[in-house]
Backbone as a printed PyTorch tensor [residue, N CA C, xyz], in Angstrom:
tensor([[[-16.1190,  11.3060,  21.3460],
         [-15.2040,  10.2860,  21.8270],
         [-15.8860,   9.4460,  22.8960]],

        [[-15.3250,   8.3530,  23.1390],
         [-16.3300,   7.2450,  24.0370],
         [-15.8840,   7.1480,  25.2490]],

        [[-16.6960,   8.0630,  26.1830],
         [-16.1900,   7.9480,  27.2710],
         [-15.6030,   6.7160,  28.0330]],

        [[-16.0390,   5.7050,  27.8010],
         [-15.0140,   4.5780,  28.3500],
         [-13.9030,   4.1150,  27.2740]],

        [[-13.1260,   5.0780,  26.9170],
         [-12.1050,   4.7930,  26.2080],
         [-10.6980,   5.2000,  26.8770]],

        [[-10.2760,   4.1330,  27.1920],
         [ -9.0520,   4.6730,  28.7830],
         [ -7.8390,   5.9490,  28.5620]],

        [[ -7.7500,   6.3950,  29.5180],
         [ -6.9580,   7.6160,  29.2130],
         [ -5.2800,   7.3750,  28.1470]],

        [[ -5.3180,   6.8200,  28.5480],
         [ -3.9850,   6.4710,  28.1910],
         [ -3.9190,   6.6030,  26.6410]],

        [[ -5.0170,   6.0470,  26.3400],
         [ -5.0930,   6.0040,  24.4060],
         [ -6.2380,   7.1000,  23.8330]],

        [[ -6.6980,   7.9060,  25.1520],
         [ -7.3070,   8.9940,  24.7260],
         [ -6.0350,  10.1300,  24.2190]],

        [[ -5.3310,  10.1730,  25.3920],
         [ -3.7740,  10.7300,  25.4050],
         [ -3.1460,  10.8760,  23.7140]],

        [[ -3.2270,   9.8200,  23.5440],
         [ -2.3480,   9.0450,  22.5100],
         [ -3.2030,   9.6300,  21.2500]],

        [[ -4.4500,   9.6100,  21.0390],
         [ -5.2840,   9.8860,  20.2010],
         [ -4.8410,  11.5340,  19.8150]],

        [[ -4.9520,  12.6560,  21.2890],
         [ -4.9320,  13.7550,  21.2150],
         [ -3.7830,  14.0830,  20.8170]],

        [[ -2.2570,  13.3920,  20.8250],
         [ -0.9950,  13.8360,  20.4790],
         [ -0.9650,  13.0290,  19.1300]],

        [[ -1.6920,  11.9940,  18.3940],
         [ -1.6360,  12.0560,  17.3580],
         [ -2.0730,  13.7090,  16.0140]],

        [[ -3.3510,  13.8710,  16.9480],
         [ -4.3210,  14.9450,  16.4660],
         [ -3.3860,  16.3960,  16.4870]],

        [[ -2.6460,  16.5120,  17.6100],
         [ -1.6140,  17.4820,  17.1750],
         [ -0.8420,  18.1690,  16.5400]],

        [[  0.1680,  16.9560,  16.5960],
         [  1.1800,  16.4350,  15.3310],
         [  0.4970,  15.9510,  13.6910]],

        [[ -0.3800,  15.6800,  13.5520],
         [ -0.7920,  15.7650,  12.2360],
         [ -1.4380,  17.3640,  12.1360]],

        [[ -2.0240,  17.7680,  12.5480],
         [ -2.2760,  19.3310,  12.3770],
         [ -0.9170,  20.0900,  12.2460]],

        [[  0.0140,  20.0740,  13.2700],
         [  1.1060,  20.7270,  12.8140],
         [  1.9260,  20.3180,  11.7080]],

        [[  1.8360,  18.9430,  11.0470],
         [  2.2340,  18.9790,   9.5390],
         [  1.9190,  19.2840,   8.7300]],

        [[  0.5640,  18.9120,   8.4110],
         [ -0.7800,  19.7110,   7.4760],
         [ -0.1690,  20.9070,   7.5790]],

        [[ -0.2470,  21.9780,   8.7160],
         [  0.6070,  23.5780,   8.9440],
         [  1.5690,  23.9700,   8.2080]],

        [[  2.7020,  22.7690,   8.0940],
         [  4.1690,  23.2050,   8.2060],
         [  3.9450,  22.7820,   6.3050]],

        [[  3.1750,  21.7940,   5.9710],
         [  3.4400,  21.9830,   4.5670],
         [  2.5590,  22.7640,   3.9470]],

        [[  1.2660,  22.6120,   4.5270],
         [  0.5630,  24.0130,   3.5650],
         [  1.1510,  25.9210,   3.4710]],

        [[  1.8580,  26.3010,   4.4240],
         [  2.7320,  26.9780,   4.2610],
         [  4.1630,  26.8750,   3.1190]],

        [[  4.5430,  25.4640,   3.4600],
         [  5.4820,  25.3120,   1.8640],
         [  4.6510,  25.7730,   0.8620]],

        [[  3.9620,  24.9720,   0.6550],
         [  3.1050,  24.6660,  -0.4890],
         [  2.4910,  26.7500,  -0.8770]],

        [[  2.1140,  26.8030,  -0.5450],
         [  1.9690,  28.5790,  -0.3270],
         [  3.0120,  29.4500,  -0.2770]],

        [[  4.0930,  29.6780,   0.5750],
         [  5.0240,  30.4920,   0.5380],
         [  6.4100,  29.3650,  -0.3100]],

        [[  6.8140,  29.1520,  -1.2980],
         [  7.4190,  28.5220,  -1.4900],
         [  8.5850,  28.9100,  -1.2190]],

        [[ 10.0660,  28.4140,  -0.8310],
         [ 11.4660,  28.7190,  -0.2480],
         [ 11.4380,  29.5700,  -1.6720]],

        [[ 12.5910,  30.8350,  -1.2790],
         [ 13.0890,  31.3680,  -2.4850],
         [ 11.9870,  32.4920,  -3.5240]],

        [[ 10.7940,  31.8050,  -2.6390],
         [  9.8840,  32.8230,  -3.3870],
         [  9.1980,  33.0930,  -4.5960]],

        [[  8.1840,  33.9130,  -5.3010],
         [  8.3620,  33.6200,  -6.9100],
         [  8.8830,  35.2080,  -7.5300]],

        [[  8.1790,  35.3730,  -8.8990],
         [  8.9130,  35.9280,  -9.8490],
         [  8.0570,  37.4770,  -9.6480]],

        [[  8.6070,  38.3050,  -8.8240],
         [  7.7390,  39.9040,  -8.8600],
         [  8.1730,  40.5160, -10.2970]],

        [[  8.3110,  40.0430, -11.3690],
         [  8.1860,  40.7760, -12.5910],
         [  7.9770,  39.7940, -13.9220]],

        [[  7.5630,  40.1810, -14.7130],
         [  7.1690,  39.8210, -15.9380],
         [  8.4690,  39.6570, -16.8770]],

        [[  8.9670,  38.9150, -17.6520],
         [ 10.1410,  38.8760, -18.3180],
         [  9.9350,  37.7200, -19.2340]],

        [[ 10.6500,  37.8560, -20.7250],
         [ 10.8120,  35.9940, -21.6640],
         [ 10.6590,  34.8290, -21.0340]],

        [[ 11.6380,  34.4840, -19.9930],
         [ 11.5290,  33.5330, -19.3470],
         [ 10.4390,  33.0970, -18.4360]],

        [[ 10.3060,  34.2480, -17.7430],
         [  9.4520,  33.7830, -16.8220],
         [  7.7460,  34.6940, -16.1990]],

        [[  6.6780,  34.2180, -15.6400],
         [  5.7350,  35.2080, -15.1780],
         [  5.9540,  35.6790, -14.1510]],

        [[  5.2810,  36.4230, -13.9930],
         [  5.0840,  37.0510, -11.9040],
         [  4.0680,  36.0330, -11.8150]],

        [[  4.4940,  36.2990, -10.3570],
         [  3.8790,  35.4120,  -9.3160],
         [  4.3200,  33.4450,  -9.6770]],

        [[  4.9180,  33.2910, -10.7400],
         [  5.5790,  31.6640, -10.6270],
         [  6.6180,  31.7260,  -9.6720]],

        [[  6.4350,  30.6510,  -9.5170],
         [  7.6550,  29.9060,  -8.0820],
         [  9.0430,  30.4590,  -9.1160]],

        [[ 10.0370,  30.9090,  -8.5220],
         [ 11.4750,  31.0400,  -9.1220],
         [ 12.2490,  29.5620,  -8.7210]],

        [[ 11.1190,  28.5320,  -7.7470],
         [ 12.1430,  27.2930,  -7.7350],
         [ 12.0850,  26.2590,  -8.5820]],

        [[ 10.5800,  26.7780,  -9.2000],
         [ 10.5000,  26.2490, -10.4330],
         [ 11.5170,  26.1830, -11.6960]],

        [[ 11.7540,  27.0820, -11.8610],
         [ 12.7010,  27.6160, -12.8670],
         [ 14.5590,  27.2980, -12.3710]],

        [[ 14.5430,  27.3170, -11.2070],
         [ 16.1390,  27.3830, -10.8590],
         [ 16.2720,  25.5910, -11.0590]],

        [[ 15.0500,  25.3000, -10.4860],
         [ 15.5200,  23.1050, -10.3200],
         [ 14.2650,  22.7130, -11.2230]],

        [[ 14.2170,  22.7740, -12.4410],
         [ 13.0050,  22.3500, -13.4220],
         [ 12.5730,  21.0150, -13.3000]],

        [[ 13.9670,  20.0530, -12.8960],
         [ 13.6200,  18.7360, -12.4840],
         [ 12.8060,  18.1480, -11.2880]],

        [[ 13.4410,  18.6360, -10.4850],
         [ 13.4680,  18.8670,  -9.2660],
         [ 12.1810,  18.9600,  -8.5310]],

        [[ 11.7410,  20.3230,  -8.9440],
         [ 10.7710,  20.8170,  -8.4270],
         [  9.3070,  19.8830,  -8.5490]],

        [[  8.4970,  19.0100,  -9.4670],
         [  7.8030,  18.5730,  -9.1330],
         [  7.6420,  16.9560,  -8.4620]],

        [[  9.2210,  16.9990,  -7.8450],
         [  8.6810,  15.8700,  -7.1160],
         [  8.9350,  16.5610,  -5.7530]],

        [[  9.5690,  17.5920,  -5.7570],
         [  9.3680,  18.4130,  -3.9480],
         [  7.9510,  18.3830,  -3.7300]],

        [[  6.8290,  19.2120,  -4.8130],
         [  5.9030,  19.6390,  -4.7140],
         [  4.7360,  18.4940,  -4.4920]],

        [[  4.9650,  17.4170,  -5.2430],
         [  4.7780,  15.5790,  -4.6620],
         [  4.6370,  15.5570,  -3.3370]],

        [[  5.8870,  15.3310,  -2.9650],
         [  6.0490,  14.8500,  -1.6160],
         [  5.4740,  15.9510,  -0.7620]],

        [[  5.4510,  17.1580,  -0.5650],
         [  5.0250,  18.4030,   0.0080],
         [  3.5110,  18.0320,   0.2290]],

        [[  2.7250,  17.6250,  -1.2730],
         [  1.5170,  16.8500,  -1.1850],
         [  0.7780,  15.8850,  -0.4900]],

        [[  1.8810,  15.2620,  -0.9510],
         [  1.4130,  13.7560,  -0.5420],
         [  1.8140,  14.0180,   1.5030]],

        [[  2.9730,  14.8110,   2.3260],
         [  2.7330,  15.1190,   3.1680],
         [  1.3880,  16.0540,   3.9430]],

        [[  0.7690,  17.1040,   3.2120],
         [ -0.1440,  17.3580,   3.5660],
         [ -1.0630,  16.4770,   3.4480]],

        [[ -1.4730,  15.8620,   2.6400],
         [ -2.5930,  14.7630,   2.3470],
         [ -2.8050,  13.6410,   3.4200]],

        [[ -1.5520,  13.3470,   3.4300],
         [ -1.3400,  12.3410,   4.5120],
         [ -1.8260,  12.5940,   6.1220]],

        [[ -1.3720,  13.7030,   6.2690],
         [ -1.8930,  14.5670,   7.5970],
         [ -2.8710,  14.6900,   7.7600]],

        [[ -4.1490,  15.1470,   6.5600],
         [ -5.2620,  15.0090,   6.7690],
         [ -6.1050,  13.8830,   6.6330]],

        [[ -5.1520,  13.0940,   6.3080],
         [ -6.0170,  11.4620,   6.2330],
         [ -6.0980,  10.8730,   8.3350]],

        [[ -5.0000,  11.4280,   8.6760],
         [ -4.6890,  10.6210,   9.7950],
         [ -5.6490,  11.6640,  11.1190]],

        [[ -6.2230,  12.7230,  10.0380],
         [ -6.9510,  13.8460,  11.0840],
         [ -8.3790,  12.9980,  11.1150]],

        [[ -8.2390,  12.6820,   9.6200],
         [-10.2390,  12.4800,   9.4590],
         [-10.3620,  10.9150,   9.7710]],

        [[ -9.1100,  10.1960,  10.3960],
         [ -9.2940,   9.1830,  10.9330],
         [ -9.4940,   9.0200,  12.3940]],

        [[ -8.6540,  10.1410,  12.9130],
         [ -9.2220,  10.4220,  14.3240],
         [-10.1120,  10.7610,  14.7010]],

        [[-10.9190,  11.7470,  13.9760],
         [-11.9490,  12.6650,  13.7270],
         [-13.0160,  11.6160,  13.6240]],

        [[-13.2280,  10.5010,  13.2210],
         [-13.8600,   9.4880,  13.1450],
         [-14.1610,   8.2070,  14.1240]],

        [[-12.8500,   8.4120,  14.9060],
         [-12.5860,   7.8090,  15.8310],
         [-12.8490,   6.1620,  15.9220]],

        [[-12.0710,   5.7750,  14.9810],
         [-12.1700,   4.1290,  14.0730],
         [-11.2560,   3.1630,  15.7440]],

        [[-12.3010,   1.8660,  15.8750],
         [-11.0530,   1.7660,  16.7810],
         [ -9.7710,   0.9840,  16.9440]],

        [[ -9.2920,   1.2630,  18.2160],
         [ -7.9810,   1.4220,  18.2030],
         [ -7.5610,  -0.6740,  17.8750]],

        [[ -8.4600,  -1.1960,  18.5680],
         [ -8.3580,  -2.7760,  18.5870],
         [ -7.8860,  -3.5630,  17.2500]],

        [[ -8.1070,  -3.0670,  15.9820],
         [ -8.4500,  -3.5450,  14.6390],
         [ -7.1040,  -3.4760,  14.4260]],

        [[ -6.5640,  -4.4380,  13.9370],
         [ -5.0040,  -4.5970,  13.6740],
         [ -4.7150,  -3.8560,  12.5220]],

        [[ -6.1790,  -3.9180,  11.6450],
         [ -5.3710,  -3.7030,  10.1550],
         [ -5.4410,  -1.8750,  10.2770]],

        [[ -6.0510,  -1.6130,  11.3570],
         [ -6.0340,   0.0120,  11.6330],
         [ -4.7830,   0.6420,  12.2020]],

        [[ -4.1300,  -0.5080,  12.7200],
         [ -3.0030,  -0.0900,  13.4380],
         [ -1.8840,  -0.2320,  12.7470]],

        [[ -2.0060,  -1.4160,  11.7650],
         [ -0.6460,  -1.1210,  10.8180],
         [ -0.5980,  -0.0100,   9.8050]],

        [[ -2.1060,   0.5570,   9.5200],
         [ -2.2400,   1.5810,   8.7680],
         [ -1.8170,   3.0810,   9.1420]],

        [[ -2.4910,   2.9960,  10.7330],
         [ -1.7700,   4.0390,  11.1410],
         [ -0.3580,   4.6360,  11.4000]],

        [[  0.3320,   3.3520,  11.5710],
         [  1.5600,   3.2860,  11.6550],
         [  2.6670,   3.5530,  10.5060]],

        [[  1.8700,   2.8960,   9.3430],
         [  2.3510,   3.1610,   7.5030],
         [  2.3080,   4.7550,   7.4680]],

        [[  0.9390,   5.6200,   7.8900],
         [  0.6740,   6.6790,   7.3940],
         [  1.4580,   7.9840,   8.4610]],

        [[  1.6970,   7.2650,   9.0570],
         [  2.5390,   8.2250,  10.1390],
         [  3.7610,   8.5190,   9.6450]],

        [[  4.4270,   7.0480,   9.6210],
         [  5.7980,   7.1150,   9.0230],
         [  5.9100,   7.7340,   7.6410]],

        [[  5.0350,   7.8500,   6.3480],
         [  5.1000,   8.1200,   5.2970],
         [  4.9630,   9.4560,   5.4120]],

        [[  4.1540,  10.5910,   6.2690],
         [  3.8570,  11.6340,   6.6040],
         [  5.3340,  12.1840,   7.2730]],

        [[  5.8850,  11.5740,   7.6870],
         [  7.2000,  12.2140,   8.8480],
         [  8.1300,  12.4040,   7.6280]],

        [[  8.3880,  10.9120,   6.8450],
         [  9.1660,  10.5560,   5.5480],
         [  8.8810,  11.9690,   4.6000]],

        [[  7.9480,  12.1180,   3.9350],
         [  7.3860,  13.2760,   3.2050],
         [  7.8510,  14.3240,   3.4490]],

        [[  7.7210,  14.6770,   4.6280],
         [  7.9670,  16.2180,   5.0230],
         [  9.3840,  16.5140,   5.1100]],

        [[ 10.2060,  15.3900,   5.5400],
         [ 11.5450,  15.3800,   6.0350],
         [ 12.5910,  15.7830,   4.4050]],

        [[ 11.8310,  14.8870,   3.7710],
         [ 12.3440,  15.2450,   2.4770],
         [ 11.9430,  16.6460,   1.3290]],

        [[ 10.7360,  17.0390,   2.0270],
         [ 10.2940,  18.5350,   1.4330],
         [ 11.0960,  19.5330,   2.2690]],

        [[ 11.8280,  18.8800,   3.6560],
         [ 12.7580,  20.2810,   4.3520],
         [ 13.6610,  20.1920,   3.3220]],

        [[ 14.2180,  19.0680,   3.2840],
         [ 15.7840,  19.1050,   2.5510],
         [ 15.7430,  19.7430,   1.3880]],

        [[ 15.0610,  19.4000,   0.3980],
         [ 15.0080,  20.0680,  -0.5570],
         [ 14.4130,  21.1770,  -0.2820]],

        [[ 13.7090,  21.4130,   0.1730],
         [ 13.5150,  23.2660,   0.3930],
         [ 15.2710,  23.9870,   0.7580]],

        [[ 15.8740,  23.6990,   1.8400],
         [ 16.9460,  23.8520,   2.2100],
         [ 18.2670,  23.9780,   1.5980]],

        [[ 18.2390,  22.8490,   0.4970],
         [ 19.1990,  22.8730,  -0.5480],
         [ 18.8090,  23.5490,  -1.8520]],

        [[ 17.3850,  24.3450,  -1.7360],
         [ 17.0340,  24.8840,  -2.6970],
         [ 18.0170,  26.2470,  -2.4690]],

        [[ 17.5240,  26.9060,  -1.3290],
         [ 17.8980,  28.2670,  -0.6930],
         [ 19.3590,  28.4990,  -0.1710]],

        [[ 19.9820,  27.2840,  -0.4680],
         [ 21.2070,  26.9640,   0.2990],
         [ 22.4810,  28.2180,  -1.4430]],

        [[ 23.3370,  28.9060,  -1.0120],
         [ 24.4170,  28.8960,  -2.1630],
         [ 24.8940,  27.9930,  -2.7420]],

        [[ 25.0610,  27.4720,  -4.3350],
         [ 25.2520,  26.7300,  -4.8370],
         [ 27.1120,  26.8720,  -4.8020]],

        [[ 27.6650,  25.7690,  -5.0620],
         [ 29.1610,  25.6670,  -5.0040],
         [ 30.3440,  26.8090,  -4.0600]],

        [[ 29.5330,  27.1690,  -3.3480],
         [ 30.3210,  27.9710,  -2.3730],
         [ 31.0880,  26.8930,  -0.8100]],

        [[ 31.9060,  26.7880,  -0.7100],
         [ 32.6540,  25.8420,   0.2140],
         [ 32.4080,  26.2840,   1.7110]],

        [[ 31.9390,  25.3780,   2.6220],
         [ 32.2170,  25.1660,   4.0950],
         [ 32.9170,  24.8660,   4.7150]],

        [[ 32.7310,  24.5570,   6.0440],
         [ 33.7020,  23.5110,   6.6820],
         [ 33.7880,  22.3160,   6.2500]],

        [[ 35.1230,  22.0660,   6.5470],
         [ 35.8750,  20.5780,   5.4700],
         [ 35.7070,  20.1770,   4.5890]],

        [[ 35.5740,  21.9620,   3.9310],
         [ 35.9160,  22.0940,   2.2320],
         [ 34.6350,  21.1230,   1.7310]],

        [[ 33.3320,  20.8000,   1.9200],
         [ 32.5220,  20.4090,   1.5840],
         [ 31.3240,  21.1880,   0.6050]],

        [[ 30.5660,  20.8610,   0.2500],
         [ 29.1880,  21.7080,  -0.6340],
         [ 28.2640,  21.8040,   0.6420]],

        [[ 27.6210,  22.8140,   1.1060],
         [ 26.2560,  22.6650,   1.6560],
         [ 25.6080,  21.4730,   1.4360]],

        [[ 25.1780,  21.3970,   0.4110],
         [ 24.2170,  20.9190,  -0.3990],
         [ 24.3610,  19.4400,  -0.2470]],

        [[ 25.5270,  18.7700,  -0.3400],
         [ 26.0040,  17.9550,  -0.4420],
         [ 26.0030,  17.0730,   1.1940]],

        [[ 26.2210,  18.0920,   2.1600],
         [ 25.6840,  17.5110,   3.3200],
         [ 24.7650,  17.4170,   3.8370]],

        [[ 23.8060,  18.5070,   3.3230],
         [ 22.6220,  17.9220,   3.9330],
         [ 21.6900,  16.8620,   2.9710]],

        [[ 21.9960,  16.5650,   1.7980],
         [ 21.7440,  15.2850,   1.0990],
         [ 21.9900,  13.8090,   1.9750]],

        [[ 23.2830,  14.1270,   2.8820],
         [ 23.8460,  12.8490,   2.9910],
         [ 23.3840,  13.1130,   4.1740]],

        [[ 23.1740,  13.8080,   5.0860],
         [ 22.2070,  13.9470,   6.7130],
         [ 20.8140,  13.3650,   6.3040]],

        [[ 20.2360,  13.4010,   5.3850],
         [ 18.7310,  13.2730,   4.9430],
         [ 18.6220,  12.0810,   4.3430]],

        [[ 19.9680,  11.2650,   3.9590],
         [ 19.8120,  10.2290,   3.5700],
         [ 20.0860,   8.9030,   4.6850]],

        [[ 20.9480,   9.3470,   5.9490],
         [ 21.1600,   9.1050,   6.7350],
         [ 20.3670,   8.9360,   7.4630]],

        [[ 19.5740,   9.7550,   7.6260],
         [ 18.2100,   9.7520,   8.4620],
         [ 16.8980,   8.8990,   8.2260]],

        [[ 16.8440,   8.9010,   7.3320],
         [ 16.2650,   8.4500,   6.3870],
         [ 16.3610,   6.5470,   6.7650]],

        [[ 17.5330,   6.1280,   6.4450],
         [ 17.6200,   5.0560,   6.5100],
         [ 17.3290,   4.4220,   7.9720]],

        [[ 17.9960,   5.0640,   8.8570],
         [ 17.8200,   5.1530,  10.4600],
         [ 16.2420,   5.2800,  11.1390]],

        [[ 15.7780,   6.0700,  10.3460],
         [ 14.0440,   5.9390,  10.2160],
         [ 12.9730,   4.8500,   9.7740]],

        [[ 13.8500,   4.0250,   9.0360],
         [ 13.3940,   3.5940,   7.9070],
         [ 12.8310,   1.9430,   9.3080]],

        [[ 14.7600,   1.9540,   9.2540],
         [ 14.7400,   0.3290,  10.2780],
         [ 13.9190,   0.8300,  11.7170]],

        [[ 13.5760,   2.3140,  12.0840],
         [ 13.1250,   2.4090,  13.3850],
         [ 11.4590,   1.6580,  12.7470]],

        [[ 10.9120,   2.0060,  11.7590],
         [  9.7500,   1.8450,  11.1880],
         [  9.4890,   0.1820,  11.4470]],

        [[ 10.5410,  -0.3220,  10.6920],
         [ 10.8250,  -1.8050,  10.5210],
         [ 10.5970,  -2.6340,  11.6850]],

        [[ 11.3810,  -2.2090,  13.0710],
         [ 11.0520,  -2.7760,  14.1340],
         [  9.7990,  -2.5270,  14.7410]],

        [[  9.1040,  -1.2860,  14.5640],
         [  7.9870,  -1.0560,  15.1800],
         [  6.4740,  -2.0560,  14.3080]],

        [[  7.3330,  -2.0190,  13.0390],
         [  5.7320,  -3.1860,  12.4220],
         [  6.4980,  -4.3890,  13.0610]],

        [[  7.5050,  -4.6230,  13.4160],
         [  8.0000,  -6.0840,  14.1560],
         [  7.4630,  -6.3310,  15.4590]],

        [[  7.2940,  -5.1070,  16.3330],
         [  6.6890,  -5.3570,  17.3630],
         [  5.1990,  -5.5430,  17.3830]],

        [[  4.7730,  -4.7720,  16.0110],
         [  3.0960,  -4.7430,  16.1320],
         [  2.6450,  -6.0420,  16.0080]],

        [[  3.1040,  -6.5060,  14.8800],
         [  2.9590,  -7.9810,  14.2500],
         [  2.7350,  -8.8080,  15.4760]],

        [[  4.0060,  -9.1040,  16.3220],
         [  4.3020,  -9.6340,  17.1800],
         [  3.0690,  -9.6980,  18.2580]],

        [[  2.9300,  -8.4470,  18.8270],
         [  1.3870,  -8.1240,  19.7300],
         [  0.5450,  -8.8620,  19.2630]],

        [[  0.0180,  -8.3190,  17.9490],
         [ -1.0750,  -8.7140,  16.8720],
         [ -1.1460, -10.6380,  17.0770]],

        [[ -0.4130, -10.9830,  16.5760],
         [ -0.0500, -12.5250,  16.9940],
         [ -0.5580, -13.3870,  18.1540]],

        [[  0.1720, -12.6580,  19.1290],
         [  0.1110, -12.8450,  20.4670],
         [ -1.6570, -12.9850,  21.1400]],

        [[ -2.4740, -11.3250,  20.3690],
         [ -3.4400, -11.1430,  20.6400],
         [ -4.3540, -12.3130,  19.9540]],

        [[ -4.0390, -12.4000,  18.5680],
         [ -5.0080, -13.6560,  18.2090],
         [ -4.4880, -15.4990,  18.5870]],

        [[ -3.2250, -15.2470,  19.0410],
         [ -3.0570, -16.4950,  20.0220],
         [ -3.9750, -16.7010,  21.0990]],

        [[ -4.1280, -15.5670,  21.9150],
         [ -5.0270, -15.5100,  23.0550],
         [ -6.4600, -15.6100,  22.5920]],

        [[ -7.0800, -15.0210,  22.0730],
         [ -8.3460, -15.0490,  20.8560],
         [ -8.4140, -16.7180,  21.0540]],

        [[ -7.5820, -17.1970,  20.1670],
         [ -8.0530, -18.5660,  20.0630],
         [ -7.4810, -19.8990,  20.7290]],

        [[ -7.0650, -19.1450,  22.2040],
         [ -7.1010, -19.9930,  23.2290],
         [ -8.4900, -20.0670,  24.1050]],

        [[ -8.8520, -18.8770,  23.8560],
         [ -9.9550, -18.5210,  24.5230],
         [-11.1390, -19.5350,  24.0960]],

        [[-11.2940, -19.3710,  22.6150],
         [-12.6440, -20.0500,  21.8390],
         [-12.2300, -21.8160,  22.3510]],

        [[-10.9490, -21.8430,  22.5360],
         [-10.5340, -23.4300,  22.1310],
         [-11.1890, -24.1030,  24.0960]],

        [[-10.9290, -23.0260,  24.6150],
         [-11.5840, -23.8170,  26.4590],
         [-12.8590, -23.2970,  26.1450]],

        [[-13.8320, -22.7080,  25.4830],
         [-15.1140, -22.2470,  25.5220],
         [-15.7430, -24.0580,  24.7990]],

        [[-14.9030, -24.2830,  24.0150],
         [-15.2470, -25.3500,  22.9920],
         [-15.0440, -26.5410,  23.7340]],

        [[-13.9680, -26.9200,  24.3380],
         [-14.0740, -27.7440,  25.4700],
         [-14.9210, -28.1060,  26.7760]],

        [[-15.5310, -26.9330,  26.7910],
         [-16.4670, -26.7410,  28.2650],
         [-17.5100, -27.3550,  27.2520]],

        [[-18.3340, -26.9600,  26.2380],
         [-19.2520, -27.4610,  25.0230],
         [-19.0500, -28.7530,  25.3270]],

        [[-17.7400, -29.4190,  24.8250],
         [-17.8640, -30.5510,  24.1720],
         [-17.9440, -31.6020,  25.5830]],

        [[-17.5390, -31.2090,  26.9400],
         [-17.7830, -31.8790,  28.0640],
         [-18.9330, -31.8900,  28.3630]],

        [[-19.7560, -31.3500,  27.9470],
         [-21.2800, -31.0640,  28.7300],
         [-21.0700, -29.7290,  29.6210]],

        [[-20.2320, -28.8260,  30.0760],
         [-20.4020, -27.8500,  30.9500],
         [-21.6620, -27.0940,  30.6960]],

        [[-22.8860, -27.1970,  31.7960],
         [-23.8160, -26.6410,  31.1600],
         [-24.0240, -24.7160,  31.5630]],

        [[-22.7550, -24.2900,  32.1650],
         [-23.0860, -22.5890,  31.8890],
         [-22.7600, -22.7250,  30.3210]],

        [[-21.6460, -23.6450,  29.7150],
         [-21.3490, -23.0460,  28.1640],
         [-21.8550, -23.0270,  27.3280]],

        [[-23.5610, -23.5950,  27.1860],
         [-24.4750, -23.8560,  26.0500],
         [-25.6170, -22.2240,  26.2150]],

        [[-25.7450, -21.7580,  25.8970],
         [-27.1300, -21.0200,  25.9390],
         [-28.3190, -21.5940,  26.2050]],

        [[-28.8820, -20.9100,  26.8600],
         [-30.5240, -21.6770,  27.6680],
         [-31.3680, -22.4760,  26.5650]],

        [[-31.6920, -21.6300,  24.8760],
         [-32.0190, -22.0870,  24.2750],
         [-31.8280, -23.5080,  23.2720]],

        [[-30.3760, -23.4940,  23.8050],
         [-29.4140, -24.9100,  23.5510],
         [-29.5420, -25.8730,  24.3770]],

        [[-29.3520, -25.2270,  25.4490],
         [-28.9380, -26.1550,  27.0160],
         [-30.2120, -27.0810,  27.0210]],

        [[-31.6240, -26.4660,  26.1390],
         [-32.8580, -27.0710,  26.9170],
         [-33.3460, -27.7130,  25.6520]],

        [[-32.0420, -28.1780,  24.4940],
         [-33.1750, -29.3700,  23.8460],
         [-31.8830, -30.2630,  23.7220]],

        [[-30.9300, -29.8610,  25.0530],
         [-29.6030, -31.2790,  25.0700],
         [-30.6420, -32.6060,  25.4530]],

        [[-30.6940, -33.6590,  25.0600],
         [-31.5990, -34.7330,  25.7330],
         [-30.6540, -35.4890,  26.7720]],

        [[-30.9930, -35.7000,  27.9690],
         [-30.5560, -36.4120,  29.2370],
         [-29.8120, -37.6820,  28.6950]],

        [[-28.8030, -38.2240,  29.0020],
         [-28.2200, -39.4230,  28.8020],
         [-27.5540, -39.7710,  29.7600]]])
């Protein structure tokens, strides 16, 4: 890491590096111990050692195992980007990071639920006579959306920065170009400055 890289976004770097390790964690454990478990016996239907969530949600199950994926994957993309230490200045790094964060949080959030409503009793009633199942669909979809617009404003603010920053960028070049075009002679380079001819 570069030692003159200010604390503040060293900070920021190390609690990224965290939190993507502890997702990578939390789904390679799905992905390995699957909810519900698999099959300790041999039978028509089914082998030992297959997932039994395979078999209970046939549909189901390979887009949990998707997203479960595509959450671990994601985690380690955002490791071997830190790990690389790309920098932080590059806009198109920052909307990326920002895409892959949110898609990583998105991923996992939806491999709880369905893990959850896997293991959950099917048609057995709760409070206010509801399905399990059925609420935490609509908590996860809820969330979900609420996540979605938090995402929305945060590429609104980046944009915005981003903007701002290449406004300044090319206010900058535009008085460098002016000092040029007046004659200011710190703004030419020596090798310039010395074949301007006197007038």
């Amino acid at each position: 890491m570069d030692r003159l890289e200010p604390s503040w976004q060293s900070k920021r770097r190390n609690t990224f590096m965290i939190v993507s390790s502890l997702i990578a964690t939390m789904a390679y454990q799905v992905g390995v111990n699957l909810p519900g478990g698999v099959w300790l016996d041999d039978a028509a239907a089914h082998k030992v050692g297959k997932a039994i969530l395979a078999y209970n949600y046939p549909d189901l199950y390979p887009i949990f195992m998707c997203l479960n994926t595509a959450g671990f994957l994601l985690s380690l993309t955002t490791i071997l980007l830190l790990i690389i230490a790309l920098p932080d200045r590059e806009w198109r790094l920052r909307w990326a990071q920002a895409f892959i964060s949110w898609c990583t949080i998105l991923t996992t959030a939806f491999s709880y639920t369905f893990s959850v409503i896997a293991i959950s009793p099917a048609g057995e009633k709760y409070i206010y006579d509801r399905d399990a199942s059925k609420a935490i669909k609509l908590t996860a979809m809820v969330w979900a959306v609420v996540i979605s617009l938090i995402f929305v404003c945060h590429l609104y603010r980046l944009t915005i920065g981003i903007l701002k920053e290449q406004q300044r960028c090319l206010m900058k070049c535009r008085d460098k170009l002016f000092k040029v075009v007046n004659g200011s002679p710190t703004s030419l380079p020596n090798s310039v400055s010395g074949n301007v001819p006197n007038i």
